[in-house]
Coordinates of C-alpha atoms in Angstrom, one line a residue:
M6 CA 124.3 100.0 92.8
R7 CA 124.6 96.3 92.9
A8 CA 127.0 96.4 95.9
L9 CA 124.3 98.5 97.8
V10 CA 121.7 95.8 97.0
W11 CA 124.0 93.0 98.1
I12 CA 125.0 94.8 101.3
C13 CA 121.5 96.0 102.4
S14 CA 119.8 92.7 101.4
C15 CA 122.3 90.4 103.1
C16 CA 122.4 92.6 106.3
L17 CA 118.6 92.9 106.6
L18 CA 118.0 89.2 105.9
L19 CA 120.8 88.0 108.2
N20 CA 119.5 90.2 111.0
A21 CA 116.0 88.8 110.6
C22 CA 116.5 85.3 109.4
T23 CA 119.8 83.7 110.0
S24 CA 121.2 81.7 112.9
N25 CA 123.9 79.0 113.1
P26 CA 123.4 76.5 110.4
G27 CA 122.1 73.3 111.9
A28 CA 120.8 75.0 115.0
D29 CA 117.5 74.0 116.6
P30 CA 114.7 75.4 114.5
A31 CA 112.9 76.2 117.7
D32 CA 115.4 79.0 118.2
A33 CA 114.7 80.5 114.8
G34 CA 114.0 84.2 114.9
S35 CA 115.2 84.7 118.4
D36 CA 117.4 87.6 117.3
L37 CA 114.5 89.7 116.1
Q38 CA 113.4 92.6 118.4
D39 CA 109.7 91.8 117.8
D40 CA 107.4 90.0 115.4
T41 CA 107.1 93.0 113.0
P42 CA 108.7 92.3 109.5
L43 CA 111.6 94.6 108.7
V44 CA 111.2 96.5 105.4
L45 CA 114.1 98.1 103.4
S46 CA 113.1 100.2 100.4
D47 CA 115.5 101.0 97.5
T48 CA 113.9 103.6 95.2
T49 CA 116.8 103.9 92.8
G50 CA 116.2 100.7 90.8
P51 CA 118.6 98.0 89.9
D52 CA 121.7 98.4 87.9
T53 CA 121.0 96.3 84.8
T54 CA 124.4 96.9 83.0
G55 CA 126.9 94.2 82.5
P56 CA 126.7 90.5 82.9
D57 CA 125.6 88.8 86.1
V58 CA 129.0 87.1 86.8
F59 CA 130.5 86.4 90.2
L60 CA 134.0 85.1 90.8
A61 CA 133.7 83.5 94.2
D62 CA 136.4 84.3 96.9
T63 CA 138.6 81.2 97.1
N64 CA 139.7 82.2 100.6
P65 CA 136.5 83.1 102.5
T66 CA 137.0 84.4 106.0
P67 CA 136.5 81.3 108.1
D68 CA 136.2 83.0 111.6
I69 CA 133.1 85.1 110.7
T70 CA 129.8 83.3 110.5
T71 CA 126.3 84.2 109.8
S72 CA 125.5 83.3 113.4
D73 CA 127.9 86.0 114.6
V74 CA 126.0 88.6 112.5
A75 CA 122.6 87.5 113.8
R76 CA 123.9 87.6 117.3
D77 CA 125.8 90.9 117.1
S78 CA 123.7 93.1 114.9
H79 CA 120.1 93.6 115.9
Q80 CA 119.2 97.1 114.8
P81 CA 118.3 98.3 111.2
S82 CA 120.7 101.2 111.8
D83 CA 123.6 98.7 111.4
V84 CA 122.8 98.6 107.6
G85 CA 125.7 100.2 105.8
G86 CA 128.1 99.8 108.7
E87 CA 131.5 98.0 108.8
L88 CA 129.7 94.7 109.6
C89 CA 127.6 95.0 106.4
E90 CA 130.6 95.8 104.2
L91 CA 131.6 92.1 104.7
Y92 CA 128.5 91.0 102.7
S93 CA 129.5 92.9 99.5
E94 CA 131.8 89.9 98.9
P95 CA 130.6 86.4 98.1
G96 CA 129.9 84.2 101.1
P97 CA 131.6 80.9 102.2
Y98 CA 129.3 78.7 100.2
V99 CA 129.4 77.6 96.5
V100 CA 126.1 78.1 94.9
G101 CA 124.0 75.3 93.4
M102 CA 120.8 75.9 91.3
S103 CA 118.0 73.8 89.9
T104 CA 114.8 74.3 88.0
I105 CA 111.5 73.0 89.1
E106 CA 108.3 72.9 87.2
L107 CA 105.4 74.2 89.3
D108 CA 102.0 74.2 87.9
G109 CA 103.1 74.6 84.2
A110 CA 105.6 77.4 85.1
S111 CA 109.3 77.2 86.1
L112 CA 110.7 77.9 89.5
E113 CA 114.4 78.6 89.9
I114 CA 116.1 77.7 93.2
W115 CA 119.6 78.7 94.3
Y116 CA 121.1 77.0 97.4
P117 CA 124.3 76.6 99.4
V118 CA 126.8 74.0 98.4
D119 CA 130.0 73.0 100.2
R120 CA 133.1 74.4 98.7
G121 CA 134.9 71.9 96.6
D122 CA 131.8 70.1 95.4
E123 CA 131.8 72.3 92.3
L124 CA 135.2 71.0 91.0
G125 CA 134.9 69.8 87.4
A126 CA 131.5 71.5 86.9
S127 CA 130.8 74.4 84.6
R128 CA 129.1 77.6 85.7
A129 CA 125.4 77.9 84.8
R130 CA 124.4 80.1 82.0
Y131 CA 121.1 81.5 80.8
D132 CA 119.9 83.3 77.6
L133 CA 117.6 86.2 77.9
R134 CA 116.0 85.2 74.7
D135 CA 114.4 82.1 76.4
W136 CA 111.8 84.5 77.9
L137 CA 111.0 86.2 74.5
P138 CA 108.2 85.2 72.0
D139 CA 109.4 83.2 69.0
D140 CA 109.5 86.1 66.5
A141 CA 111.4 88.4 68.8
R142 CA 113.9 85.6 69.6
A143 CA 114.5 85.0 65.9
M144 CA 115.3 88.7 65.4
L145 CA 118.1 88.4 68.0
S146 CA 119.6 85.1 66.8
G147 CA 123.4 84.8 66.6
S148 CA 124.2 87.2 69.3
D149 CA 126.0 86.3 72.5
A150 CA 125.3 89.6 74.2
L151 CA 122.1 88.4 75.9
T152 CA 123.7 85.5 77.6
R153 CA 124.7 85.6 81.3
T154 CA 127.1 83.4 83.3
M155 CA 126.4 83.0 87.0
D156 CA 128.7 82.0 89.8
A157 CA 126.4 78.9 90.3
Y158 CA 126.4 75.3 89.2
R159 CA 123.6 73.1 88.1
D160 CA 122.1 70.3 90.2
L161 CA 124.9 69.9 92.8
A162 CA 124.0 68.5 96.2
I163 CA 122.9 71.0 98.8
S164 CA 125.2 71.4 101.8
D165 CA 124.6 69.3 104.9
A166 CA 125.0 72.4 107.1
G167 CA 121.3 73.3 106.9
P168 CA 118.5 73.7 107.3
F169 CA 118.8 77.1 105.8
P170 CA 116.6 80.2 106.0
V171 CA 114.5 80.7 102.8
V172 CA 113.9 83.8 100.5
L173 CA 111.2 84.2 98.0
F174 CA 112.0 86.5 95.1
S175 CA 109.4 88.2 92.8
H176 CA 110.5 89.8 89.6
G177 CA 109.1 93.0 88.2
L178 CA 107.1 93.9 85.1
A179 CA 108.6 92.6 81.9
G180 CA 111.0 90.6 84.0
Y181 CA 111.7 86.9 84.4
R182 CA 112.9 84.6 87.2
M183 CA 116.6 85.1 86.5
Q184 CA 116.5 88.9 86.2
S185 CA 118.2 89.5 89.6
S186 CA 120.6 86.5 89.6
F187 CA 123.3 88.7 90.8
L188 CA 121.4 89.0 94.0
T189 CA 119.8 85.5 94.2
V190 CA 123.3 83.9 93.7
H191 CA 124.9 86.2 96.2
L192 CA 122.4 85.4 99.0
A193 CA 122.7 81.7 98.4
S194 CA 126.5 82.1 98.9
W195 CA 125.7 83.4 102.4
G196 CA 123.5 80.4 103.4
F197 CA 120.0 81.2 102.1
V198 CA 118.0 79.0 99.8
V199 CA 116.4 81.5 97.3
A200 CA 113.3 80.5 95.1
A201 CA 112.2 82.7 92.2
P202 CA 109.1 81.9 90.1
D203 CA 108.2 83.2 86.7
H204 CA 105.2 85.5 86.8
R205 CA 104.1 84.9 83.2
E206 CA 101.1 87.1 83.2
R207 CA 103.4 90.1 83.6
G208 CA 106.6 88.6 82.3
L209 CA 108.9 89.7 79.4
A210 CA 107.1 87.7 76.7
Q211 CA 103.7 89.0 77.8
I212 CA 104.8 92.6 77.7
V213 CA 106.7 92.3 74.4
T214 CA 103.7 90.6 72.7
H215 CA 100.8 92.5 74.4
I216 CA 102.4 95.7 75.7
G217 CA 100.7 95.2 79.0
P218 CA 100.1 92.5 81.7
S219 CA 97.1 90.1 81.5
G220 CA 96.7 90.3 85.2
D221 CA 98.8 89.9 88.4
N222 CA 98.8 86.5 90.2
A223 CA 102.1 87.1 91.8
L224 CA 100.9 86.9 95.4
A225 CA 99.2 83.6 94.8
T226 CA 102.3 82.3 92.9
L227 CA 104.5 83.3 95.9
R228 CA 102.2 81.5 98.3
Q229 CA 102.2 78.4 96.0
T230 CA 106.0 78.5 95.9
R231 CA 106.2 78.6 99.7
D232 CA 103.8 75.7 99.9
H233 CA 105.8 73.7 97.3
L234 CA 108.9 74.3 99.3
E235 CA 107.2 73.0 102.4
S236 CA 106.3 69.8 100.5
E237 CA 109.8 69.4 99.2
N238 CA 111.3 69.8 102.6
E239 CA 109.2 66.8 103.7
R240 CA 109.7 64.7 100.6
S241 CA 112.6 62.1 101.2
A242 CA 113.4 62.0 97.5
S243 CA 113.8 65.7 97.2
R244 CA 117.2 67.5 97.0
L245 CA 115.8 69.9 99.6
F246 CA 114.7 67.2 102.0
R247 CA 114.9 68.6 105.6
K248 CA 117.3 71.3 104.3
L249 CA 114.8 74.3 104.6
D250 CA 114.0 76.2 107.8
L251 CA 110.7 77.8 106.7
G252 CA 110.3 79.3 110.2
R253 CA 112.9 81.8 108.8
L254 CA 111.3 83.1 105.7
A255 CA 111.9 86.3 103.8
A256 CA 110.4 87.9 100.7
I257 CA 112.2 90.2 98.2
G258 CA 110.6 91.9 95.2
H259 CA 111.6 94.3 92.5
S260 CA 109.1 96.9 91.2
D261 CA 105.7 95.1 90.8
G262 CA 107.5 92.2 92.6
A263 CA 108.0 94.4 95.6
R264 CA 104.3 95.0 95.8
A265 CA 103.8 91.1 95.8
A266 CA 106.5 90.7 98.5
L267 CA 105.0 93.4 100.7
A268 CA 101.5 91.7 100.4
L269 CA 103.0 88.4 101.3
G270 CA 104.4 90.2 104.4
A271 CA 100.9 90.2 105.7
D272 CA 101.4 86.4 106.3
S273 CA 102.5 85.9 109.8
E274 CA 105.3 83.6 108.9
I275 CA 107.3 86.2 107.0
S276 CA 110.3 87.3 109.0
A277 CA 111.8 90.0 106.7
L278 CA 110.9 92.0 103.6
V279 CA 113.1 93.8 101.1
A280 CA 111.4 96.0 98.5
L281 CA 113.6 97.1 95.6
A282 CA 112.1 100.2 93.6
P283 CA 108.6 99.4 94.8

């Protein structure tokens, strides 16, 4: 199931969003057939078994680039073809990640890093218990079963090959911003900057404590995330300074997050949509 999500998501987003890194932003989106966002719906739900671990290919194919894909595959019917099989493997970039505080909540960002810059660094880990209320966390103390290691590294410098297209990810009910790190890391390895906020009003702690959401502010949160990225792209002290091509913007969501992503698609600047188990 995860391979299907990787392949379909990468192909759709690359068709809609990606051109040669460093290309003129004025050319962004020129490979689209029209201005209608593309939508791919997966109704089977994500595979939640096993750790979110990637072992990056140390010998990526150097002669196939994302610009080749954007140029040579225009139609949604290409999804699942030989070209898309390429994207079941990690891309040519190492993946960096960092956490940003945004209006009292956390926003996770994964981004492309030049290969070799990760040498000497350790892969990033997270613990599912970090999103649980204190009493539930105490019940699960002493277990390593809820930790995940990602093929990503904290706070490395973003590649100078950008600006890169941007993906906003919205998690589902009882989820958390890291829930689909297998996908967010994978997309970043192919040259996307991926931003995933926590939706606390329907997140894991809220559901465990209250058995139901307190509302749904996901659409507003995604818009706030987009606006924050625009600010970071213009702020000279930011790691993301002039590294984001927000003219090539996609939205992905899982379950309730898919509803938020589809609603965000009403905004004219969204180039592509992926709805997972909407």
